[in-house]
Coordinates of C-alpha atoms and ligand atoms in Angstrom, one line a residue:
X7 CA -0.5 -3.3 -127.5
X8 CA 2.5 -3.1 -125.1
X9 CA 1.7 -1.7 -122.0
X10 CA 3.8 0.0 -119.0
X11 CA 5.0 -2.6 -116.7
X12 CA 2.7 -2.7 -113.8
X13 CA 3.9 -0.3 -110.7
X14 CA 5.3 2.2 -113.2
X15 CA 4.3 5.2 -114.5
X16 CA 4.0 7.8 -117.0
X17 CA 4.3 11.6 -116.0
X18 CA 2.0 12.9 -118.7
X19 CA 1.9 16.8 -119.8
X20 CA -0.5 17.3 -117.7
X21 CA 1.2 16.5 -114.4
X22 CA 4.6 17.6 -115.2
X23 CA 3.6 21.4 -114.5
X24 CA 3.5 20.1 -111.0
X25 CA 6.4 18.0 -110.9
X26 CA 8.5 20.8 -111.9
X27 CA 7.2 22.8 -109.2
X28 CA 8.0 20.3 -106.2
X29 CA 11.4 20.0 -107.9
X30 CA 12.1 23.5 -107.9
X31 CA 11.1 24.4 -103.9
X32 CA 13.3 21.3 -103.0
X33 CA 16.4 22.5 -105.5
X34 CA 15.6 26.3 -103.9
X35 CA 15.3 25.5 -100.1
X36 CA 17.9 23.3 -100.1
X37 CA 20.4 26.1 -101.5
X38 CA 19.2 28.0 -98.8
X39 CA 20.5 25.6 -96.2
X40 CA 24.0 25.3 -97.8
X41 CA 22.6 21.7 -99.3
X42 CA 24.6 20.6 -102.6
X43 CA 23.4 18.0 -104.9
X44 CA 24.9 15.1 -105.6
X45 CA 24.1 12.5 -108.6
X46 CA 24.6 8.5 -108.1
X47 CA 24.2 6.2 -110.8
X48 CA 20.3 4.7 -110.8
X49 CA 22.4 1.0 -110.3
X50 CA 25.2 -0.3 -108.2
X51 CA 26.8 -3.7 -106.6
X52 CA 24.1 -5.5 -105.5
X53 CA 26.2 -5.7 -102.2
X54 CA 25.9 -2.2 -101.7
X55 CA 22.2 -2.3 -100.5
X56 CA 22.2 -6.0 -99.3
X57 CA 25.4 -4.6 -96.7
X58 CA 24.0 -1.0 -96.2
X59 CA 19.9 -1.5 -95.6
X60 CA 20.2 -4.7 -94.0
X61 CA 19.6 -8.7 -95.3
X62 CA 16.9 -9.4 -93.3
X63 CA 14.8 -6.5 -94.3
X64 CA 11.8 -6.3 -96.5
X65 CA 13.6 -4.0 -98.7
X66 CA 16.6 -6.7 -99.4
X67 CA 14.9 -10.1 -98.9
X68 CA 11.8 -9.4 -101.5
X69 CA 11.9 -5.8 -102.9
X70 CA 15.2 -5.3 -105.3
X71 CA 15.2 -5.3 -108.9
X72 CA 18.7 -7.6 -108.7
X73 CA 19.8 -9.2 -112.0
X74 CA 23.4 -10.2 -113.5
X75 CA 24.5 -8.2 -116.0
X76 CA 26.2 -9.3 -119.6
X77 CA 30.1 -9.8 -117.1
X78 CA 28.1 -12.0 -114.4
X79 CA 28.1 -9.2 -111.9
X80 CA 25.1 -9.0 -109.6
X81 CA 23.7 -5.6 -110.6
X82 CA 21.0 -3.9 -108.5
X83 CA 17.9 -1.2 -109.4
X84 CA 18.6 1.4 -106.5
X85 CA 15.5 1.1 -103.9
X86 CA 16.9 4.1 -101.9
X87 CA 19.7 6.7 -102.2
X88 CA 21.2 7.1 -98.9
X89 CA 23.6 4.0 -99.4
X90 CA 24.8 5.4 -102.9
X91 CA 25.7 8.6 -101.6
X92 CA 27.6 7.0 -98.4
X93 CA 29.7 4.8 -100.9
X94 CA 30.1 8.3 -103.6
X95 CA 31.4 9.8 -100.6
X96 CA 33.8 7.2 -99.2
X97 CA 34.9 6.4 -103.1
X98 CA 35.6 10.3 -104.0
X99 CA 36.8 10.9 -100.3
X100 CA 34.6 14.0 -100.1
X101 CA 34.8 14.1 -96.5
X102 CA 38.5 13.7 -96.0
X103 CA 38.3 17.5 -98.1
X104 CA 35.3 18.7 -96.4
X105 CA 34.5 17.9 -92.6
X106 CA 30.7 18.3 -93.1
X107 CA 28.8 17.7 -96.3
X108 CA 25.3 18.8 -96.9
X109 CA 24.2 16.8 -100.3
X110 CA 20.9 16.5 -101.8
X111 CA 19.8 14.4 -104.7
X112 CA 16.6 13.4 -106.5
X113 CA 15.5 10.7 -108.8
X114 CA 13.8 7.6 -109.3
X115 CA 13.9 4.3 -107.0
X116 CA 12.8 0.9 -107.7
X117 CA 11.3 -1.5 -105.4
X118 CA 9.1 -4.7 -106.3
X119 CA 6.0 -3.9 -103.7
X120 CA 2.7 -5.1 -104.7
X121 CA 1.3 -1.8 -106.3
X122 CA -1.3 0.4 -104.8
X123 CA -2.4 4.1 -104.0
X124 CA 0.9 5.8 -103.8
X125 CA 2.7 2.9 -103.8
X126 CA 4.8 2.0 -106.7
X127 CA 7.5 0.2 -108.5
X128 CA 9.2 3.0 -109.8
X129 CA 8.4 6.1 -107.6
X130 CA 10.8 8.9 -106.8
X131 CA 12.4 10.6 -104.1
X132 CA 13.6 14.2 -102.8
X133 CA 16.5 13.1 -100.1
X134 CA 18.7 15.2 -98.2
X135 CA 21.7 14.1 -96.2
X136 CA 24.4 15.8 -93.4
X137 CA 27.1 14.1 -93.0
X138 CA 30.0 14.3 -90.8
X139 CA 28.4 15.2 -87.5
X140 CA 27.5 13.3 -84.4
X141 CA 25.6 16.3 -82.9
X142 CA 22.2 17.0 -82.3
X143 CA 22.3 20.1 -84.3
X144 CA 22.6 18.2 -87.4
X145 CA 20.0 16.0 -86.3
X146 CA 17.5 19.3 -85.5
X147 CA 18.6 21.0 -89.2
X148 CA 17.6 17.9 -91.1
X149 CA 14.1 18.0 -89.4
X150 CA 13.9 21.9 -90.2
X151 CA 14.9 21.3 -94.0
X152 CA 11.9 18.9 -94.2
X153 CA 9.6 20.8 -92.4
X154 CA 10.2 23.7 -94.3
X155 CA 10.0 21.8 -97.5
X156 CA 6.8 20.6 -96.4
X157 CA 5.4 23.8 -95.6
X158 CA 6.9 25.7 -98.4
X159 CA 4.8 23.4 -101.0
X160 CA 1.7 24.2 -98.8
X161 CA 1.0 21.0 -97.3
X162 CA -0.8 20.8 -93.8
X163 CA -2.7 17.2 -93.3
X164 CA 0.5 15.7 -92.0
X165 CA 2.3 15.2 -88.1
X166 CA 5.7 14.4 -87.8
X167 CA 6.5 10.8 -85.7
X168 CA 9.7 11.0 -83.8
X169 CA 11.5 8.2 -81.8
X170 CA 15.1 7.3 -80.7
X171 CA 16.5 3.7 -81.7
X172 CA 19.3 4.6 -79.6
X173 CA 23.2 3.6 -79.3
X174 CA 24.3 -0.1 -80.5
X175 CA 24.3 -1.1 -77.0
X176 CA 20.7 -0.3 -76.3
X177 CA 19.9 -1.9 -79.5
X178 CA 22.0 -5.1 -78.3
X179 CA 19.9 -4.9 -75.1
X180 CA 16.8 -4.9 -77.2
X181 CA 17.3 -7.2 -79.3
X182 CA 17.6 -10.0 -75.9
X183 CA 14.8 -8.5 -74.8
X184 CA 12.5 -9.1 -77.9
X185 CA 14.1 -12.6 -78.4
X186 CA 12.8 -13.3 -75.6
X187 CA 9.6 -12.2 -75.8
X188 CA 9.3 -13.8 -79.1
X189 CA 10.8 -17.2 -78.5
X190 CA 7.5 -18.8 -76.8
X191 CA 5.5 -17.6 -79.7
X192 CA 7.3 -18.0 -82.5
X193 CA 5.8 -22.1 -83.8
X194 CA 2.6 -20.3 -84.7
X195 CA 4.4 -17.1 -86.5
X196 CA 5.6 -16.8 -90.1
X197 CA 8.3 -17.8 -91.5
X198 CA 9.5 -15.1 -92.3
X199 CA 9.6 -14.1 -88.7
X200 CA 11.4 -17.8 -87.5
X201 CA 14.4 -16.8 -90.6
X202 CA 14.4 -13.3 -88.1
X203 CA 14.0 -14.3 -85.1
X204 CA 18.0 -15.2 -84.3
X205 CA 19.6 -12.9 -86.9
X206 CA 17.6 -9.8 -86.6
X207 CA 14.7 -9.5 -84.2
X208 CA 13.5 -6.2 -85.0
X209 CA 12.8 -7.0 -88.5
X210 CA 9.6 -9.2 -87.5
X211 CA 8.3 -5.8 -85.8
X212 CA 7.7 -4.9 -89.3
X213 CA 5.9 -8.1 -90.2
X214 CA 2.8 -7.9 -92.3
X215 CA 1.9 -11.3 -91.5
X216 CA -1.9 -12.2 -90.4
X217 CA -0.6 -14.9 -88.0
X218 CA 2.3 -12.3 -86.8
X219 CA 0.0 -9.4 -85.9
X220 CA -1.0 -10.9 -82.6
X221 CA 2.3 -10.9 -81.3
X222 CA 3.2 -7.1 -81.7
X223 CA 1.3 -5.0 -80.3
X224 CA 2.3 -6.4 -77.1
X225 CA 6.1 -6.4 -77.6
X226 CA 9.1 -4.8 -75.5
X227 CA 8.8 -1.4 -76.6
X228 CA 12.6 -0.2 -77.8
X229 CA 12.5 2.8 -75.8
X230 CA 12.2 1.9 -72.6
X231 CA 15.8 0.4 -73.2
X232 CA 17.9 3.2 -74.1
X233 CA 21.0 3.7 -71.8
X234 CA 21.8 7.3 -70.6
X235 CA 23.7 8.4 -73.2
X236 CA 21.0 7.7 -75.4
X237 CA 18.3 9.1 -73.6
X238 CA 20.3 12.4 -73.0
X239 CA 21.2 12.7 -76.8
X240 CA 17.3 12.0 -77.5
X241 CA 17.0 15.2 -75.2
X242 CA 19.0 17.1 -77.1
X243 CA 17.3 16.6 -80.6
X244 CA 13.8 17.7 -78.1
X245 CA 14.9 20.9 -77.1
X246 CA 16.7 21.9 -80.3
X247 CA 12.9 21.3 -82.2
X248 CA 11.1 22.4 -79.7
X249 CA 12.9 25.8 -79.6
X250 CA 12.5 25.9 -83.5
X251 CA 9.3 25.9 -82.8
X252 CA 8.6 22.7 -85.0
X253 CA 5.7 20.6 -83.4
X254 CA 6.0 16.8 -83.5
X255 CA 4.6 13.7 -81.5
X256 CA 7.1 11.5 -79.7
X257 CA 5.9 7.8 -80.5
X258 CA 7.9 4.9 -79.0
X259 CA 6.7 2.3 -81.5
X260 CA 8.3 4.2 -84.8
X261 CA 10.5 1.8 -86.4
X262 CA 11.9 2.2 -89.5
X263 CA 12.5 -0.6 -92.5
X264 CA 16.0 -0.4 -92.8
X265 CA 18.7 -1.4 -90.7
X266 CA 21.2 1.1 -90.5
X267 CA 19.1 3.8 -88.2
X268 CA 20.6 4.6 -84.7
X269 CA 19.8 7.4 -82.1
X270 CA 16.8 9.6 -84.1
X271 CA 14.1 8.2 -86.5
X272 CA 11.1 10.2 -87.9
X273 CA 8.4 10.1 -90.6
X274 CA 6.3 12.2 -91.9
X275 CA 2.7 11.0 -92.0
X276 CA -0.4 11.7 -92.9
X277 CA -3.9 10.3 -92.5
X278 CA -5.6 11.3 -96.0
X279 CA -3.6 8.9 -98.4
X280 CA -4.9 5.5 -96.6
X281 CA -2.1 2.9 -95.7
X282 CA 0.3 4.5 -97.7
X283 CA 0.7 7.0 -95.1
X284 CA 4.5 7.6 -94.9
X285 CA 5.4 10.7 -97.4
X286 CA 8.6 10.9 -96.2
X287 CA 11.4 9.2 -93.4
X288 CA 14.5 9.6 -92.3
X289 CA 16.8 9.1 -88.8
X290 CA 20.3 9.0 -88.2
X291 CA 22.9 6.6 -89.4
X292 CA 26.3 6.4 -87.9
X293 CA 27.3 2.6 -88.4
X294 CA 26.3 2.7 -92.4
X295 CA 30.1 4.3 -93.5
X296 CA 31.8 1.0 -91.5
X297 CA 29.0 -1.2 -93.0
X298 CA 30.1 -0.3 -96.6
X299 CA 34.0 -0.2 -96.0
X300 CA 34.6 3.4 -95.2
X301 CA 36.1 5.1 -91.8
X302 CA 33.5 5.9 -89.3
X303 CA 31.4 8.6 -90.2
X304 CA 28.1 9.8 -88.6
X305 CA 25.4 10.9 -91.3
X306 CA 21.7 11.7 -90.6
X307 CA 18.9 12.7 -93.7
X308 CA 15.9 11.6 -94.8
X309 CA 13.7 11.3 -98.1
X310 CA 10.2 12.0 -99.3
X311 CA 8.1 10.3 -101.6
X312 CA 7.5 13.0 -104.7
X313 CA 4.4 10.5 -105.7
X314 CA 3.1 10.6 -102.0
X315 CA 3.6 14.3 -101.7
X316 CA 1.6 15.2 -104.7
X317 CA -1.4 12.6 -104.0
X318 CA -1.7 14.8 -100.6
X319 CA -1.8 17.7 -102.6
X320 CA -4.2 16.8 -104.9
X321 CA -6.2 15.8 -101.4
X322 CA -5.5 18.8 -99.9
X323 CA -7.0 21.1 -103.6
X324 CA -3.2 22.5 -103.6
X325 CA -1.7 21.1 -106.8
X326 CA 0.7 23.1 -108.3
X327 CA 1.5 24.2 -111.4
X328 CA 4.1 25.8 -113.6
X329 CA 2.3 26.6 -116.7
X330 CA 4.7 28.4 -119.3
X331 CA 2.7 31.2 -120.7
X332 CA 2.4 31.7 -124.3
X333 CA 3.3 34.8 -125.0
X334 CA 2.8 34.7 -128.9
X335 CA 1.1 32.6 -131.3
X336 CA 2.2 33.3 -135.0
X337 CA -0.4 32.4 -137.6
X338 CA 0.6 32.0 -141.3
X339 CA -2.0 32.5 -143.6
X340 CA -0.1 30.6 -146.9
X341 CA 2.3 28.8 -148.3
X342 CA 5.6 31.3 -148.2
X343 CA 3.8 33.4 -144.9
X344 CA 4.8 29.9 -143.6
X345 CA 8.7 30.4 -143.5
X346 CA 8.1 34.5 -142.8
X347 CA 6.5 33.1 -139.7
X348 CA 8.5 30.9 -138.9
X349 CA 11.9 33.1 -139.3
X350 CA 9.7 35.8 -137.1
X351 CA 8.5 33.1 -134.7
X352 CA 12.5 32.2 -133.8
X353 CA 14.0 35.6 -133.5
X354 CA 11.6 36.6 -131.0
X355 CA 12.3 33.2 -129.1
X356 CA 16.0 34.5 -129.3
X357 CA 15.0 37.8 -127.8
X358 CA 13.5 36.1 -124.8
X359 CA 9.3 35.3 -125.8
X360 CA 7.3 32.1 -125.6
X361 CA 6.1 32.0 -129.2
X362 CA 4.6 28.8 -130.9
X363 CA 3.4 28.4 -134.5
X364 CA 1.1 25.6 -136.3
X365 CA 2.9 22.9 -137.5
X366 CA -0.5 21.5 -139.2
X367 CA -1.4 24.2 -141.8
X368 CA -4.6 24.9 -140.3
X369 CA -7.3 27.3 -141.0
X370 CA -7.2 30.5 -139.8
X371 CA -10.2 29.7 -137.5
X372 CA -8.3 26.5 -136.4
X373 CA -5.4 28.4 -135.2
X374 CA -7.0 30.9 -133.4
X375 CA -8.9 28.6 -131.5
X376 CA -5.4 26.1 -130.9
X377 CA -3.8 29.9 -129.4
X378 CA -7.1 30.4 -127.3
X379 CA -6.5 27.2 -125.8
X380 CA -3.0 28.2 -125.2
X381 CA -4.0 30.9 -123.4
X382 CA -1.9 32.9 -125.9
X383 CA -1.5 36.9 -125.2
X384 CA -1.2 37.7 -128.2
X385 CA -1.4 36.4 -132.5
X386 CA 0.9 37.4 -135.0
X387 CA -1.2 37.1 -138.7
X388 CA 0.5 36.7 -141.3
X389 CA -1.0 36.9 -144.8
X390 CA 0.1 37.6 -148.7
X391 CA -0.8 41.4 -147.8
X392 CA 0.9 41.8 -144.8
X393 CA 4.2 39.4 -146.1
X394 CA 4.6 41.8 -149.5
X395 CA 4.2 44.9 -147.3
X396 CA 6.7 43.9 -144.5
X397 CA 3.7 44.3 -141.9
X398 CA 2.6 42.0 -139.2
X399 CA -1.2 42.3 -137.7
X400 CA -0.9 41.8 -134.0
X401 CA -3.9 41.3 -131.9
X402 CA -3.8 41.8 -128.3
X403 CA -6.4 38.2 -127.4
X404 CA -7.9 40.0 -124.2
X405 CA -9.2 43.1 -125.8
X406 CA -9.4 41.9 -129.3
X407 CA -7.5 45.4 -130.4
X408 CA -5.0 44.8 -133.4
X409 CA -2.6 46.5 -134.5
X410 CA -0.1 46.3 -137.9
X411 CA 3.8 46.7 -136.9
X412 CA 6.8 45.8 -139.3
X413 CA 7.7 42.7 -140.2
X414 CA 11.2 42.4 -139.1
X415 CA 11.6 45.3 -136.3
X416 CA 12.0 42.5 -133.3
X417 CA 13.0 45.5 -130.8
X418 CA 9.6 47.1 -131.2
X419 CA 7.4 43.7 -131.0
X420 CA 9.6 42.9 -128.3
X421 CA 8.7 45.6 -126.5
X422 CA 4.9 45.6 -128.0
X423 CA 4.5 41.6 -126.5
X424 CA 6.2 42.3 -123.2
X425 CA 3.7 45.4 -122.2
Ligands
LIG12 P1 12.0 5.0 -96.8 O1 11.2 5.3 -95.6 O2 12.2 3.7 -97.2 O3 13.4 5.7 -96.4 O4 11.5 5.9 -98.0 C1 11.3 7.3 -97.9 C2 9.9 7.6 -98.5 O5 9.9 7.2 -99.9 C3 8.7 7.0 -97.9 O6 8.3 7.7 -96.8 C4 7.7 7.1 -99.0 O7 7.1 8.4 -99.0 C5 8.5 6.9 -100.2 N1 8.4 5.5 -100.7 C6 9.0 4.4 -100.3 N2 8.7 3.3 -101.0 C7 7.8 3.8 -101.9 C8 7.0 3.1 -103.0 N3 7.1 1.8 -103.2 N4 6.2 3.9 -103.7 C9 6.0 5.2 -103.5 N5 6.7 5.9 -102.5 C10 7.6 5.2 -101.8 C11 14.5 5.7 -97.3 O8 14.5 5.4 -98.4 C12 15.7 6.3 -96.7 N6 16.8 6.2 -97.6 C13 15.5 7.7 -96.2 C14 16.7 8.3 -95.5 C15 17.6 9.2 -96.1 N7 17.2 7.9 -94.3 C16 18.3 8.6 -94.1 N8 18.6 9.4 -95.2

């Protein structure tokens, strides 16, 4: 038996009522904030990612799904959108036409993790993106968008983790500063943290190393080396969420796995879903255009974990769902009341209905109990009687009444199924 590759998943029947649902708040609020969507191919130049999210990080160095393709070109499994969407824009010069783009996009991600609770190989993400400012209000409306995504599905076991990575300058500063503090340490740390430790010292504060873990928790703290500029735009971003009334804890420590964030980073966490805690992340980005060849261009978004998001739900007893409701079942009672059933099954389906019919030539019993398990609101029946007389029986399932009606006047059952 072949089985789905580990980390993957299948969305069965039963889940996709819920899917559905998630996807159709985030498609509805994000019209309402002027947010367009934009579709990227699910692979790209494997420089793409290794230029835009950073060598050194975790995401680069172990996670891809990298391979060469048929021509010898270094293909790569997309582990995140936000590059693809900064190179669809440069490529299609979208912003030369429009000065600020609000994009959106959804779809599946690929990263080689080690499987666990809401962590997997294949997962998917909601992400939203603003591109073309360098102000704080673009920053603020980002937040907002997620926050009212997250409260628009019902979720409440969550806190929103802000911090500010700051300018490059502050982040050159930094950097010294945790060279140095690493330096002394660093014969007894991994070795993933010595390949760091000169070419990007921020990436070993992401270090899930046993031997690194002692080292952290005592390390410079980014914050307290933001310049001015920084610390005034940091400011802004404050006041704008705090007079949008949305709540959020400051916390100096947030640092996010990939390499292109300046000035703000957030996350959305939660504490119900163990260490997979992160349902969503985002921050500010205005160095990722150069990284990947375009003119500068400041961008800020973020992107939830759909997986994540539902495992809170289910936590949380708030699992949506989109259940179609049946509106008809036809049942055929022989051979040619078959076809008639069909034929009257479709043009009420053309008029508008839900209407199923039983593709296994059960029993009458049978099929009443597969449209009680539909939840059906009403049976057609369908006999010899009924087909040489033009007639139809319909029973109304919650009060049992039935009824006969003709055969082939669809505006009267129309009207009939939808009272
Ligand atoms: P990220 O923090 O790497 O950010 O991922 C965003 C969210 O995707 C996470 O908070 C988590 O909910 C979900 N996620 C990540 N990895 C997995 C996994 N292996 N299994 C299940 N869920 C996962 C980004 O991807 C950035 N592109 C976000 C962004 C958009 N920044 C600016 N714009």
């Amino acid at each position: 038996m072949i089985q789905v590759v580990r980390g993957t998943k299948d969305i069965l029947p039963s889940e996709t009522g819920a899917w559905q649902s998630l996807e159709a708040t985030f498609r509805r609020i994000a019209s309402q904030f002027g947010f367009q969507e934009l579709r990227t191919p699910l692979f790209e130049h494997t420089e793409l990612f290794s230029r835009g999210i950073g060598e050194m990080t975790d995401i680069v160095g172990k996670e891809m799904y990298t391979f060469l393709d048929q021509g010898q070109t270094s293909i790569t499994l997309r582990p995140e959108a936000t590059a693809s969407i900064v190179r669809a824009v440069i490529e299609n010069t979208l912003i030369e036409k429009n000065p600020l783009l609000r994009l959106w996009y959804m779809g599946a991600m690929f990263r080689q993790e080690r499987p666990q609770k809401g962590r997997l190989r294949q997962f998917h993400q909601f992400d939203a993106e603003i591109l073309g400012s360098a102000q704080p209000e673009a920053d603020a409306e980002s937040i907002v968008l997620a926050s009212t995504i997250l409260r628009a599905i019902g979720l409440s076991a969550f806190e929103l983790r802000l911090n500010s990575l700051g300018n490059a300058a502050s982040r050159l500063r930094y950097r010294e500063a945790l060279q140095e503090y690493f330096r002394p340490h660093i014969g007894g740390m991994s070795e993933d943290s010595k390949g760091r430790l000169e070419k990007n010292p921020l990436r070993i504060l992401d270090s899930k190393h046993p031997e690194d873990k002692p080292f952290l928790g005592d390390a410079p703290v980014l914050f307290d080396y933001l310049d001015d500029e920084s610390r005034n735009y940091f400011e802004r971003v404050q006041k704008l969420l705090t007079a949008l009334e949305i709540p959020y804890i400051a916390d100096y420590r947030l640092v996010r796995g990939l390499d292109y964030y300046c000035h703000t980073a957030f996350e959305f966490v939660t504490t119900r879903l163990g260490s997979q805690n992160a349902i969503g992340g985002g921050g500010r980005y205005d160095g990722l255009f150069e990284q990947i060849g375009g003119k500068p261009t400041p961008g800020i978004g973020f992107a939830f974990g759909i997986e994540r998001l539902l495992l809170l739900l289910e936590e949380e007893g708030k699992t949506p769902t989109s259940d179609t409701q049946c509106d008809l079942y036809v049942i055929a009672l022989d051979d040619d009341s078959s076809a008639v059933g069909m034929k009257l099954a479709q043009n009420l389906r053309l008029k508008g209905l839900v209407v199923v019919t039983d593709a296994l030539r059960r029993s009458f019993k049978a099929q009443m109990r597969d449209a009680d398990r539909m939840k059906a609101r009403f049976v057609a029946i369908i006999g010899e009687n009924e087909r040489l007389q033009g007639k139809v029986i319909i029973k109304t399932m919650a009060s049992g009444e039935q009824r006969e009606m003709a055969l082939e006047d669809y505006e009267s059952l129309q009207y009939a199924l939808n009272t």
